[in-house]
């Protein structure tokens, strides 16, 4: 638990900045944020598949914050390490070696997310 | 059947050019092509999920040929239109309106792929 | 008039494919298309400025269809050639020489759009 | 005033590194820097429009430093918050959710830039 | 000779469109085009190395026209097929499978460029 | 020596994270890392040319970690400052002003790498 420092910091910072964006946002920006949330809600595809799609899209576009967000969602959705690794492998093949620095940080974050003992 | 002109042409052209690449390829390029194929083989994630990952990665990176290839694979893997649409929706949200021209061509190709009557 | 072949073909093709997208679209995709349209409606910034923003964003992301769409909108909004050239110049500087093939096609389309005599 | 820490640090660091680049630059690099500066000088388009173009181009290409630089220029050119928000909205729609982390940091920087009382 | 149809067409079209760009270009665009040409002139690095740099940069940014232009320059500079293949291999590794459609077209163009018998 | 703080930190962090990636990697990821290493081994093109290709590809794709890695390799391969500057110039022209923040950090790192006296 105590070792989830990086991801916990990310969650708080992300929330604080989202609040700031909403404070200034016009209707268009607010609606975009809603559409973004809705796109990952389970439908014909389940939550797990959708989060993996968001993860790989974020990895090939090389956005660390987006990758970390979807890693957290993947962990919450019960994705296992072997499944995650295969998804990262696809992102690496599609996006090439330029993806590697983001892959490194993704694996580090995944290890942090995976190291938390279940709450009693 | 007769109306699968565009995707059929794509398959033949792709194969002919792949043969040409292999004729000149060094070991590194050949191995990359093998890795690329292997990344989509079923493992902890099934074929359907992996093809959707390849599709969305291709869409946000805006590569028509890659999108079309994965659409064909998705169709062969039995992905339905509603599932496909949700995956395209995620690609559109992640990648933005710049993705729309590729989304248009993807939907057109999917309609062509879907219109073929089952062979008797 | 007769020489507006390329842009006229683009408008018709774009409309036909948009209809096809809407035929298959889920709520998320439909709402995204609405948001996209609304973002360019005049507000604190006028139509002209917004279309120039869409044009330069499309140019640096190197999307020919998007560039052509915004060129048509810029022409309709009364942007002059000197203004357009300065916007293209910014896109070229920001995006680099990789933008040049798209700049070439943009200038060709602009010339076509500009050559039409006013309808009597 | 005291709270302009982030943007002030950015300005100083940017200047120091530009000096370093110029120390080693060949003629080509020096001329590129000049062209870059000239592209934003007022002409057929005014300064405000040009800075908004630079801002949105930087946002869709997802470059934090470039976004921050143009935010500072926008503030200096007298762009208001509502105008800025509409420009950011276009960048978000064109570039998609992958732009959001940069949008968050842009809004935070804009708030910092806007909070300074006028010097007496 | 007769079989250099694709690259010959490209050269003519490129020249015609460059003339059109220059017809409308402001000083900034003209100077950018000059800087672009000068960057590939031999200096501390020779012409061959510079053209390979332009080629690989164009390949990872996935611009077919830019790739084709630098392939022509590489051929003119005496680059051999084995050297070219190693450069393409680096572009493929850095840029990933999304580069493959462009790699295919590059190899096809290279074969066309290489098939011309020496002029008597 | 003492002033190589940034690049030394980068090397250690990179190695630690690579070890972590390898701990979780499947066969596909491991093979990709091998292919990546092999692509830069001397062949028809020498080590120096290949590292410059990796550098410019990394610069136009705007990956600081990748740029820094190839700068270290370029320094080790005996590339001089004038040669490096010409390669960076090509990256700047191809990729545009959006590359400048990465160019700044590249020049700073190169100065650090160049300031170390030869070990006795």
XYZ file of C-alpha atoms in Angstrom:
720
model
C 0.000 0.000 0.000
C 2.586 2.465 1.178
C 4.494 1.762 -2.014
C 1.777 2.993 -4.317
C 3.271 6.439 -4.071
C 3.604 7.189 -7.774
C 0.137 6.058 -8.833
C -1.520 7.648 -5.783
C 0.160 10.957 -6.547
C -0.979 10.647 -10.162
C -4.615 10.066 -9.136
C -4.705 13.101 -6.842
C -2.943 15.403 -9.309
C -5.194 14.210 -12.138
C -8.325 14.888 -10.087
C -7.149 18.341 -9.013
C -6.350 19.344 -12.583
C -9.611 17.901 -13.916
C -11.429 20.102 -11.386
C -9.501 23.085 -12.684
C -10.329 22.242 -16.300
C -14.020 21.935 -15.419
C -13.911 25.306 -13.661
C -12.946 27.015 -16.936
C -14.469 24.583 -19.447
C -17.105 25.612 -21.944
C -19.922 23.287 -22.965
C -17.854 21.675 -25.720
C -15.035 20.652 -23.400
C -17.453 19.367 -20.731
C -19.304 17.250 -23.286
C -16.044 15.855 -24.624
C -15.065 14.720 -21.133
C -18.444 12.990 -20.782
C -18.079 11.251 -24.149
C -14.613 10.123 -23.123
C -15.953 8.497 -19.949
C -18.901 6.890 -21.743
C -16.721 5.314 -24.440
C -15.227 2.920 -21.865
C -18.504 1.818 -20.270
C -19.318 -1.842 -20.899
C -21.536 -2.511 -23.917
C -21.069 -5.003 -26.737
C -17.443 -5.047 -25.588
C -16.771 -5.600 -21.889
C -14.892 -3.220 -19.604
C -11.684 -5.268 -19.739
C -11.458 -5.188 -23.525
C -12.230 -1.463 -23.645
C -9.557 -0.601 -21.100
C -7.010 -2.667 -23.032
C -8.000 -0.738 -26.174
C -7.491 2.556 -24.340
C -4.158 1.335 -23.010
C -2.713 0.258 -26.356
C -4.007 3.387 -28.115
C -2.301 5.485 -25.409
C 0.912 3.488 -25.679
C 1.314 3.837 -29.446
C 0.508 7.564 -29.142
C 3.125 7.685 -26.376
C 1.209 9.496 -23.650
C 2.510 8.500 -20.196
C -0.408 9.967 -18.270
C -2.932 8.216 -20.506
C -1.045 4.917 -20.218
C -0.936 5.181 -16.435
C -4.634 5.992 -16.215
C -5.570 2.941 -18.289
C -3.148 0.720 -16.325
C -5.038 1.651 -13.163
C -8.336 0.897 -14.897
C -6.965 -2.422 -16.214
C -5.862 -3.415 -12.718
C -9.264 -2.482 -11.309
C -10.958 -4.509 -14.069
C -8.998 -7.599 -13.070
C -6.618 -7.833 -16.039
C -3.758 -10.217 -15.240
C -0.071 -9.617 -15.888
C 0.154 -12.087 -18.752
C -2.780 -10.454 -20.530
C -1.321 -7.025 -19.947
C 2.060 -8.104 -21.289
C 0.492 -9.365 -24.519
C -1.317 -6.058 -24.967
C 1.911 -4.128 -24.344
C 3.647 -6.404 -26.856
C 1.131 -5.417 -29.527
C 1.651 -1.746 -28.669
C 5.416 -2.225 -28.957
C 5.208 -3.982 -32.336
C 2.793 -1.455 -33.797
C 4.555 1.619 -32.409
C 8.209 0.508 -32.559
C 11.204 1.171 -30.342
C 10.132 4.778 -29.847
C 7.504 3.269 -27.530
C 10.113 1.623 -25.274
C 10.631 4.478 -22.776
C 6.859 4.512 -22.212
C 6.809 0.717 -21.984
C 9.482 0.883 -19.271
C 7.447 3.336 -17.216
C 4.295 1.279 -17.810
C 5.917 -1.889 -16.463
C 7.233 -0.010 -13.420
C 3.758 1.388 -12.684
C 2.170 -2.023 -13.207
C 4.581 -3.547 -10.691
C 3.633 -0.843 -8.200
C -0.072 -1.419 -8.836
C 0.392 -5.184 -8.466
C 2.388 -5.048 -5.249
C -0.431 -3.871 -3.013
C -1.632 -6.558 -0.638
C -5.374 -7.041 -0.627
C -7.055 -4.881 1.958
C -8.143 -7.049 4.902
C -18.844 -11.521 -53.352
C -18.449 -9.561 -56.535
C -18.639 -6.367 -54.520
C -15.584 -7.117 -52.389
C -13.510 -5.347 -55.008
C -11.671 -2.948 -52.756
C -10.669 -5.410 -50.037
C -9.775 -8.100 -52.584
C -7.528 -5.692 -54.437
C -5.936 -4.711 -51.135
C -5.187 -8.335 -50.237
C -3.524 -9.078 -53.575
C -1.513 -5.857 -53.646
C -0.424 -6.377 -50.032
C 0.764 -9.913 -50.775
C 2.641 -8.868 -53.909
C 4.430 -6.063 -52.061
C 5.197 -8.275 -49.067
C 6.863 -10.727 -51.472
C 8.911 -7.855 -52.867
C 9.941 -6.717 -49.376
C 10.990 -10.258 -48.484
C 13.043 -10.502 -51.709
C 15.220 -7.592 -50.539
C 14.852 -7.933 -46.760
C 17.793 -8.520 -44.460
C 17.520 -10.701 -41.363
C 16.334 -7.832 -39.192
C 13.382 -7.005 -41.414
C 12.405 -10.667 -41.817
C 12.459 -11.204 -38.059
C 10.383 -8.089 -37.510
C 7.711 -9.394 -39.869
C 7.683 -12.694 -37.937
C 7.348 -10.898 -34.591
C 4.529 -8.843 -36.040
C 2.610 -11.987 -37.034
C 3.257 -13.716 -33.715
C 2.023 -10.769 -31.644
C -1.557 -11.430 -32.817
C -1.587 -15.182 -32.187
C -3.971 -16.202 -29.406
C -2.420 -16.503 -25.938
C -3.613 -15.072 -22.648
C -5.689 -12.744 -24.844
C -7.794 -14.334 -27.578
C -7.547 -13.585 -31.293
C -10.590 -11.293 -31.258
C -9.214 -9.024 -28.548
C -5.799 -8.871 -30.189
C -7.235 -7.906 -33.571
C -9.318 -5.166 -31.955
C -6.141 -3.891 -30.270
C -4.363 -3.848 -33.641
C -7.332 -2.084 -35.212
C -7.603 0.713 -32.650
C -3.827 1.222 -32.569
C -3.887 1.538 -36.381
C -6.823 3.925 -36.285
C -5.322 6.374 -33.798
C -2.040 6.273 -35.753
C -4.129 6.934 -38.873
C -2.825 4.215 -41.204
C -5.524 3.202 -43.728
C -3.742 0.056 -44.890
C -3.202 -1.125 -41.299
C -6.844 -0.368 -40.420
C -8.083 -2.295 -43.449
C -5.856 -5.275 -42.670
C -7.162 -5.505 -39.112
C -10.772 -5.016 -40.271
C -10.358 -8.119 -42.452
C -8.864 -10.005 -39.507
C -11.686 -8.806 -37.211
C -14.290 -10.004 -39.713
C -12.541 -13.382 -40.009
C -12.402 -13.630 -36.201
C -16.162 -13.167 -35.999
C -16.300 -9.666 -34.530
C -19.805 -8.231 -34.895
C -20.724 -4.759 -36.118
C -21.755 -3.493 -32.687
C -18.465 -4.597 -31.155
C -16.548 -3.065 -34.019
C -18.418 0.223 -33.678
C -17.541 0.464 -29.982
C -13.883 -0.120 -30.768
C -13.975 2.543 -33.495
C -15.658 4.887 -31.022
C -12.736 4.483 -28.611
C -10.306 5.158 -31.458
C -12.242 8.281 -32.392
C -12.331 9.611 -28.816
C -8.652 8.923 -28.195
C -7.448 10.211 -31.557
C -9.920 13.031 -32.214
C -11.547 14.412 -35.339
C -8.327 13.972 -37.301
C -9.238 10.263 -37.230
C -12.575 10.841 -38.998
C -11.403 10.447 -42.619
C -9.921 7.075 -41.659
C -13.081 6.163 -39.746
C -15.126 6.915 -42.868
C -13.008 4.607 -44.990
C -13.065 1.951 -42.247
C -16.868 1.938 -42.130
C -17.039 1.709 -45.917
C -14.643 -1.253 -45.947
C -16.527 -2.941 -43.094
C -19.768 -2.624 -45.054
C -18.082 -4.239 -48.042
C -16.668 -7.026 -45.870
C -20.083 -7.570 -44.272
C -22.034 -7.671 -47.498
C -20.700 -10.947 -48.788
C -23.217 -13.762 -48.695
C -21.898 -16.955 -47.112
C -20.372 -19.268 -49.678
C -22.725 -22.201 -50.319
C -16.826 26.501 -62.058
C -16.129 23.557 -64.290
C -12.652 23.368 -62.853
C -13.775 22.772 -59.284
C -13.660 19.068 -60.008
C -11.425 17.982 -57.174
C -13.133 19.905 -54.385
C -16.604 19.065 -55.707
C -15.745 15.380 -55.802
C -14.413 15.671 -52.254
C -17.630 17.281 -50.971
C -19.846 14.569 -52.485
C -17.637 11.683 -51.353
C -17.361 13.159 -47.859
C -21.141 13.497 -47.586
C -21.770 9.953 -48.845
C -19.308 8.482 -46.375
C -20.627 10.599 -43.498
C -24.082 9.175 -44.242
C -22.612 5.680 -44.100
C -20.873 6.407 -40.781
C -24.134 7.740 -39.318
C -25.986 4.616 -40.505
C -23.733 2.442 -38.308
C -22.766 4.958 -35.609
C -23.565 4.434 -31.954
C -24.503 7.321 -29.665
C -20.884 8.092 -28.825
C -19.844 8.556 -32.437
C -22.931 10.648 -33.254
C -22.296 12.926 -30.299
C -18.661 13.313 -31.266
C -19.682 14.464 -34.756
C -22.024 17.026 -33.181
C -19.299 18.307 -30.863
C -16.974 18.577 -33.827
C -19.461 20.765 -35.716
C -20.221 22.925 -32.683
C -16.559 23.639 -31.950
C -16.335 25.785 -35.092
C -19.483 27.829 -34.529
C -18.793 31.509 -33.854
C -18.519 32.490 -30.182
C -15.846 34.508 -28.424
C -13.758 33.719 -31.513
C -15.301 34.376 -34.915
C -15.826 31.807 -37.647
C -12.777 32.942 -39.609
C -10.380 32.472 -36.720
C -11.856 29.092 -35.837
C -11.542 27.778 -39.386
C -7.924 28.938 -39.520
C -7.317 27.076 -36.247
C -8.858 23.933 -37.728
C -6.796 24.355 -40.887
C -3.435 24.732 -39.162
C -4.184 21.891 -36.709
C -5.033 19.679 -39.705
C -1.909 20.739 -41.572
C 0.544 19.970 -38.774
C -1.206 16.615 -38.192
C -0.891 16.071 -41.952
C -4.441 15.062 -42.839
C -5.229 15.982 -46.467
C -8.985 15.487 -46.157
C -9.123 17.635 -43.018
C -6.995 20.339 -44.654
C -9.221 20.375 -47.726
C -12.383 20.569 -45.624
C -11.096 23.575 -43.690
C -9.823 25.248 -46.887
C -13.382 25.115 -48.220
C -14.667 26.546 -44.942
C -11.995 29.273 -44.988
C -12.967 30.244 -48.542
C -16.642 30.347 -47.565
C -15.774 32.489 -44.537
C -14.053 35.039 -46.761
C -10.428 34.411 -45.818
C -8.108 36.019 -48.361
C -5.067 34.445 -49.986
C -2.559 36.503 -48.038
C -4.167 35.544 -44.730
C -4.280 31.917 -45.762
C -0.623 31.953 -46.779
C 0.414 33.304 -43.377
C -1.550 30.547 -41.651
C 0.041 27.910 -43.890
C 3.442 29.436 -43.114
C 2.853 28.902 -39.389
C 1.806 25.305 -40.061
C 4.953 24.762 -42.113
C 7.245 26.215 -39.458
C 5.609 24.282 -36.611
C 5.350 20.999 -38.500
C 8.490 21.089 -40.647
C 9.296 19.882 -44.131
C 7.242 16.730 -43.591
C 4.270 19.070 -44.004
C 5.353 20.170 -47.502
C 3.517 17.505 -49.558
C 0.306 18.503 -47.763
C 1.107 22.195 -48.265
C 1.500 21.551 -51.997
C -1.907 19.910 -52.222
C -3.425 22.676 -50.069
C -2.156 25.396 -52.392
C -3.445 23.502 -55.436
C -6.892 23.130 -53.838
C -6.899 26.782 -52.797
C -6.166 27.826 -56.368
C -9.077 25.695 -57.556
C -11.370 27.168 -54.903
C -10.270 30.697 -55.805
C -10.679 30.332 -59.549
C -14.441 30.068 -59.607
C -16.131 33.159 -60.978
C -18.991 34.451 -58.826
C -22.322 32.943 -59.794
C -24.401 35.548 -61.669
C 3.312 37.561 -8.579
C 5.006 35.144 -6.272
C 2.751 32.500 -7.748
C 4.114 32.804 -11.273
C 6.788 30.341 -10.283
C 6.213 27.773 -12.990
C 6.013 30.133 -15.962
C 8.906 32.267 -14.692
C 11.096 29.206 -14.317
C 10.101 28.158 -17.821
C 11.069 31.534 -19.317
C 14.509 31.516 -17.699
C 15.265 27.889 -18.555
C 14.075 28.420 -22.133
C 16.331 31.456 -22.553
C 19.366 29.681 -21.083
C 18.904 26.693 -23.374
C 18.288 28.879 -26.420
C 21.626 30.588 -25.679
C 23.267 27.168 -25.555
C 21.679 26.126 -28.848
C 22.894 29.340 -30.497
C 26.409 28.746 -29.169
C 26.628 25.492 -31.141
C 24.187 26.244 -33.965
C 25.219 26.232 -37.609
C 23.747 28.681 -40.108
C 20.792 26.418 -40.891
C 19.654 26.190 -37.267
C 20.105 29.942 -36.697
C 18.054 30.766 -39.777
C 15.327 28.359 -38.729
C 15.042 30.127 -35.369
C 14.719 33.450 -37.189
C 12.013 32.098 -39.506
C 10.180 30.737 -36.484
C 10.128 34.171 -34.840
C 9.104 35.957 -38.039
C 6.163 33.630 -38.708
C 4.309 35.092 -35.708
C 4.886 38.751 -36.511
C 1.698 40.607 -37.418
C 0.883 40.797 -41.139
C -2.344 40.017 -42.947
C -3.222 38.137 -39.756
C -2.808 39.952 -36.453
C -0.622 38.848 -33.541
C -3.552 37.444 -31.571
C -4.696 35.142 -34.370
C -1.144 33.964 -35.055
C -0.491 33.110 -31.410
C -3.748 31.160 -31.237
C -2.650 29.254 -34.352
C 0.680 28.453 -32.698
C -1.103 27.396 -29.534
C -3.546 25.007 -31.180
C -0.843 23.540 -33.440
C 1.275 22.916 -30.328
C -1.643 21.401 -28.448
C -2.600 18.864 -31.115
C 1.087 17.934 -31.502
C 1.174 17.585 -27.722
C 4.250 19.640 -26.870
C 3.975 21.090 -23.338
C 6.839 23.549 -23.743
C 5.421 24.862 -27.018
C 1.927 25.160 -25.499
C 3.285 27.064 -22.508
C 5.294 29.421 -24.722
C 2.239 30.296 -26.813
C 0.052 30.673 -23.697
C 2.468 33.326 -22.470
C 2.341 35.032 -25.877
C -1.473 34.814 -25.931
C -1.664 36.419 -22.502
C 0.715 39.183 -23.594
C -1.380 39.729 -26.734
C -4.485 40.276 -24.624
C -6.372 37.076 -25.416
C -9.201 36.565 -22.925
C -10.093 33.378 -21.097
C -13.226 32.709 -23.105
C -11.347 33.051 -26.389
C -8.586 30.831 -25.104
C -11.061 28.188 -23.993
C -12.645 28.053 -27.441
C -9.236 27.608 -29.031
C -8.380 24.821 -26.560
C -11.746 23.221 -27.339
C -10.841 23.058 -31.035
C -7.470 21.530 -30.146
C -9.213 18.946 -27.970
C -11.732 17.997 -30.661
C -9.115 17.772 -33.400
C -6.533 15.935 -31.293
C -8.752 13.796 -29.077
C -8.483 12.625 -25.488
C -4.743 12.045 -25.881
C -4.537 15.843 -25.709
C -6.195 15.994 -22.267
C -3.042 15.753 -20.097
C -1.617 18.703 -22.033
C -4.926 20.554 -21.781
C -4.827 20.099 -17.993
C -1.356 21.598 -17.767
C -2.346 24.394 -20.156
C -5.303 25.398 -17.982
C -3.129 25.331 -14.862
C -0.527 27.555 -16.536
C -3.214 29.906 -17.838
C -4.596 30.291 -14.312
C -1.112 31.135 -13.073
C -0.601 33.641 -15.889
C -4.014 35.200 -15.192
C -3.568 35.546 -11.444
C -0.917 38.231 -11.511
C -2.170 41.641 -10.494
C -1.169 44.467 -12.825
C 2.102 46.048 -11.828
C 1.472 49.421 -10.208
C 13.869 3.624 -68.496
C 10.346 3.133 -69.729
C 9.534 1.408 -66.465
C 10.338 4.395 -64.264
C 6.759 5.516 -64.680
C 5.907 6.023 -61.023
C 9.011 7.947 -60.015
C 8.994 10.023 -63.209
C 5.394 10.992 -62.614
C 6.272 11.890 -59.040
C 9.141 14.160 -60.136
C 6.994 16.070 -62.630
C 4.030 16.446 -60.264
C 6.324 17.545 -57.431
C 7.947 20.190 -59.642
C 4.609 21.504 -60.907
C 3.225 21.814 -57.387
C 6.419 23.398 -56.063
C 6.064 26.039 -58.797
C 2.497 26.643 -57.651
C 3.580 26.959 -54.001
C 6.274 29.466 -54.975
C 3.729 31.482 -56.971
C 1.718 32.114 -53.787
C 4.466 31.828 -51.165
C 5.366 34.650 -48.829
C 8.951 35.291 -47.739
C 8.701 32.863 -44.807
C 7.684 29.929 -46.971
C 10.314 30.706 -49.612
C 13.044 30.880 -46.996
C 11.898 27.610 -45.446
C 12.210 25.889 -48.821
C 15.750 27.266 -49.171
C 16.707 26.070 -45.683
C 15.292 22.663 -46.520
C 17.496 22.370 -49.618
C 20.599 23.660 -47.806
C 20.253 21.161 -44.946
C 21.149 18.294 -47.295
C 24.192 19.911 -48.911
C 27.451 18.162 -48.054
C 29.340 19.570 -45.065
C 30.813 17.784 -42.077
C 28.477 14.944 -43.112
C 28.552 13.836 -46.744
C 25.600 13.836 -49.131
C 25.000 10.088 -48.754
C 24.672 10.235 -44.990
C 22.403 13.277 -45.139
C 20.063 11.664 -47.650
C 19.852 8.533 -45.491
C 18.980 10.759 -42.521
C 16.230 12.425 -44.560
C 14.977 9.026 -45.702
C 14.735 7.471 -42.251
C 13.181 10.613 -40.752
C 10.563 10.531 -43.535
C 9.930 6.833 -43.036
C 9.282 7.012 -39.295
C 7.035 10.048 -39.864
C 5.307 7.985 -42.562
C 5.293 10.437 -45.462
C 5.282 8.560 -48.799
C 6.171 11.593 -50.911
C 9.084 12.487 -48.628
C 10.306 8.859 -48.625
C 10.149 8.697 -52.416
C 11.996 11.995 -52.805
C 14.847 10.821 -50.575
C 14.957 7.407 -52.293
C 15.605 9.221 -55.576
C 18.304 11.312 -53.897
C 19.840 8.194 -52.312
C 19.960 6.459 -55.700
C 21.562 9.536 -57.274
C 24.109 9.668 -54.444
C 25.164 6.085 -55.162
C 23.684 4.358 -52.106
C 23.587 0.595 -52.654
C 20.692 -1.737 -51.945
C 22.300 -3.332 -48.909
C 22.964 0.059 -47.332
C 19.455 1.183 -48.108
C 17.967 -1.959 -46.585
C 19.857 -1.388 -43.334
C 18.562 2.158 -43.162
C 14.999 0.981 -43.813
C 15.482 -1.656 -41.101
C 16.326 1.074 -38.578
C 13.257 3.035 -39.663
C 11.113 -0.079 -39.241
C 12.465 -0.849 -35.761
C 12.131 2.736 -34.546
C 8.704 3.346 -36.080
C 7.118 -0.108 -35.748
C 4.704 -2.079 -37.902
C 2.729 1.063 -38.692
C 5.669 1.886 -40.974
C 5.240 -1.315 -43.021
C 2.831 0.026 -45.691
C 5.322 2.815 -46.380
C 8.210 0.341 -46.353
C 6.394 -1.739 -48.977
C 5.958 1.265 -51.258
C 9.582 2.311 -50.632
C 10.909 -1.092 -51.701
C 8.728 -1.039 -54.813
C 10.001 2.426 -55.745
C 13.591 1.406 -55.054
C 13.212 -1.583 -57.374
C 11.889 0.741 -60.065
C 14.761 3.179 -59.528
C 17.269 0.315 -59.634
C 15.922 -1.318 -62.770
C 16.916 1.403 -65.185
C 19.739 0.382 -67.504
C 22.596 2.857 -67.633
C 22.126 5.418 -70.360
C 24.515 4.695 -73.240
C 33.372 13.634 -15.028
C 31.575 14.865 -11.985
C 29.367 16.949 -14.232
C 27.967 14.002 -16.183
C 25.196 13.810 -13.622
C 22.242 13.861 -15.995
C 23.511 11.318 -18.495
C 24.853 9.037 -15.751
C 21.510 9.077 -13.993
C 19.819 8.297 -17.302
C 22.055 5.285 -17.944
C 21.415 3.779 -14.506
C 17.662 4.393 -14.590
C 17.435 2.996 -18.132
C 19.284 -0.174 -17.114
C 17.149 -0.676 -14.002
C 13.935 -0.288 -15.966
C 15.168 -2.533 -18.786
C 15.824 -5.218 -16.157
C 12.271 -4.776 -14.906
C 10.853 -5.030 -18.438
C 12.833 -8.233 -19.049
C 11.557 -9.694 -15.759
C 7.962 -9.491 -17.054
C 8.584 -9.702 -20.814
C 7.145 -12.442 -22.979
C 9.070 -13.889 -25.917
C 7.767 -11.241 -28.313
C 9.040 -8.339 -26.243
C 12.412 -10.001 -25.610
C 12.897 -10.644 -29.320
C 11.952 -7.065 -30.156
C 14.632 -5.781 -27.789
C 17.173 -8.051 -29.489
C 16.153 -6.854 -32.955
C 16.440 -3.281 -31.754
C 20.031 -3.853 -30.599
C 20.999 -5.715 -33.773
C 19.685 -2.979 -36.069
C 22.504 -0.655 -34.972
C 25.365 -3.149 -35.343
C 27.785 -2.228 -38.120
C 27.091 -3.830 -41.514
C 26.920 -2.218 -44.926
C 26.474 1.024 -42.965
C 28.968 1.748 -40.206
C 28.153 2.307 -36.539
C 28.434 6.092 -36.814
C 25.909 6.373 -39.632
C 23.485 4.032 -37.894
C 23.614 5.971 -34.636
C 22.987 9.224 -36.497
C 19.982 7.574 -38.166
C 18.671 6.510 -34.755
C 19.266 9.999 -33.401
C 17.429 11.865 -36.146
C 14.547 9.371 -36.151
C 14.235 9.885 -32.379
C 14.399 13.656 -32.722
C 11.638 13.970 -35.327
C 9.482 11.584 -33.266
C 10.278 13.798 -30.252
C 11.377 11.184 -27.723
C 13.835 12.695 -25.219
C 14.975 9.361 -23.789
C 15.620 7.954 -27.260
C 17.495 11.106 -28.302
C 19.667 10.976 -25.184
C 20.447 7.293 -25.691
C 21.586 7.881 -29.268
C 23.581 10.976 -28.259
C 25.555 8.779 -25.859
C 26.076 6.209 -28.619
C 27.119 8.960 -31.068
C 29.661 10.296 -28.590
C 31.018 6.782 -28.006
C 31.231 6.257 -31.774
C 33.399 9.363 -32.143
C 30.914 11.673 -33.836
C 32.147 15.282 -33.684
C 30.128 18.335 -32.736
C 29.945 19.708 -36.269
C 28.649 16.406 -37.629
C 26.135 16.181 -34.820
C 24.922 19.716 -35.438
C 24.279 18.971 -39.115
C 22.268 15.886 -38.170
C 20.248 17.903 -35.633
C 19.685 20.549 -38.320
C 18.127 17.925 -40.604
C 15.926 16.738 -37.737
C 14.842 20.323 -37.084
C 14.002 21.020 -40.730
C 12.102 17.772 -41.189
C 10.245 17.934 -37.863
C 9.742 21.697 -37.500
C 9.672 24.029 -34.516
C 7.828 21.453 -32.440
C 11.212 19.701 -32.289
C 12.928 22.703 -30.670
C 12.338 21.810 -26.991
C 13.915 18.411 -27.670
C 16.743 20.049 -29.624
C 17.448 22.287 -26.619
C 17.714 19.313 -24.278
C 19.816 17.428 -26.838
C 22.345 20.260 -27.075
C 22.527 20.490 -23.285
C 23.151 16.746 -22.983
C 25.756 16.849 -25.767
C 27.610 19.626 -23.938
C 27.602 17.492 -20.786
C 28.819 14.450 -22.722
C 31.535 16.533 -24.394
C 32.844 18.139 -21.222
C 34.342 15.023 -19.676
C 38.128 14.953 -19.743
C 39.609 11.701 -21.045
C 40.223 9.190 -18.279
C 43.941 8.969 -17.520
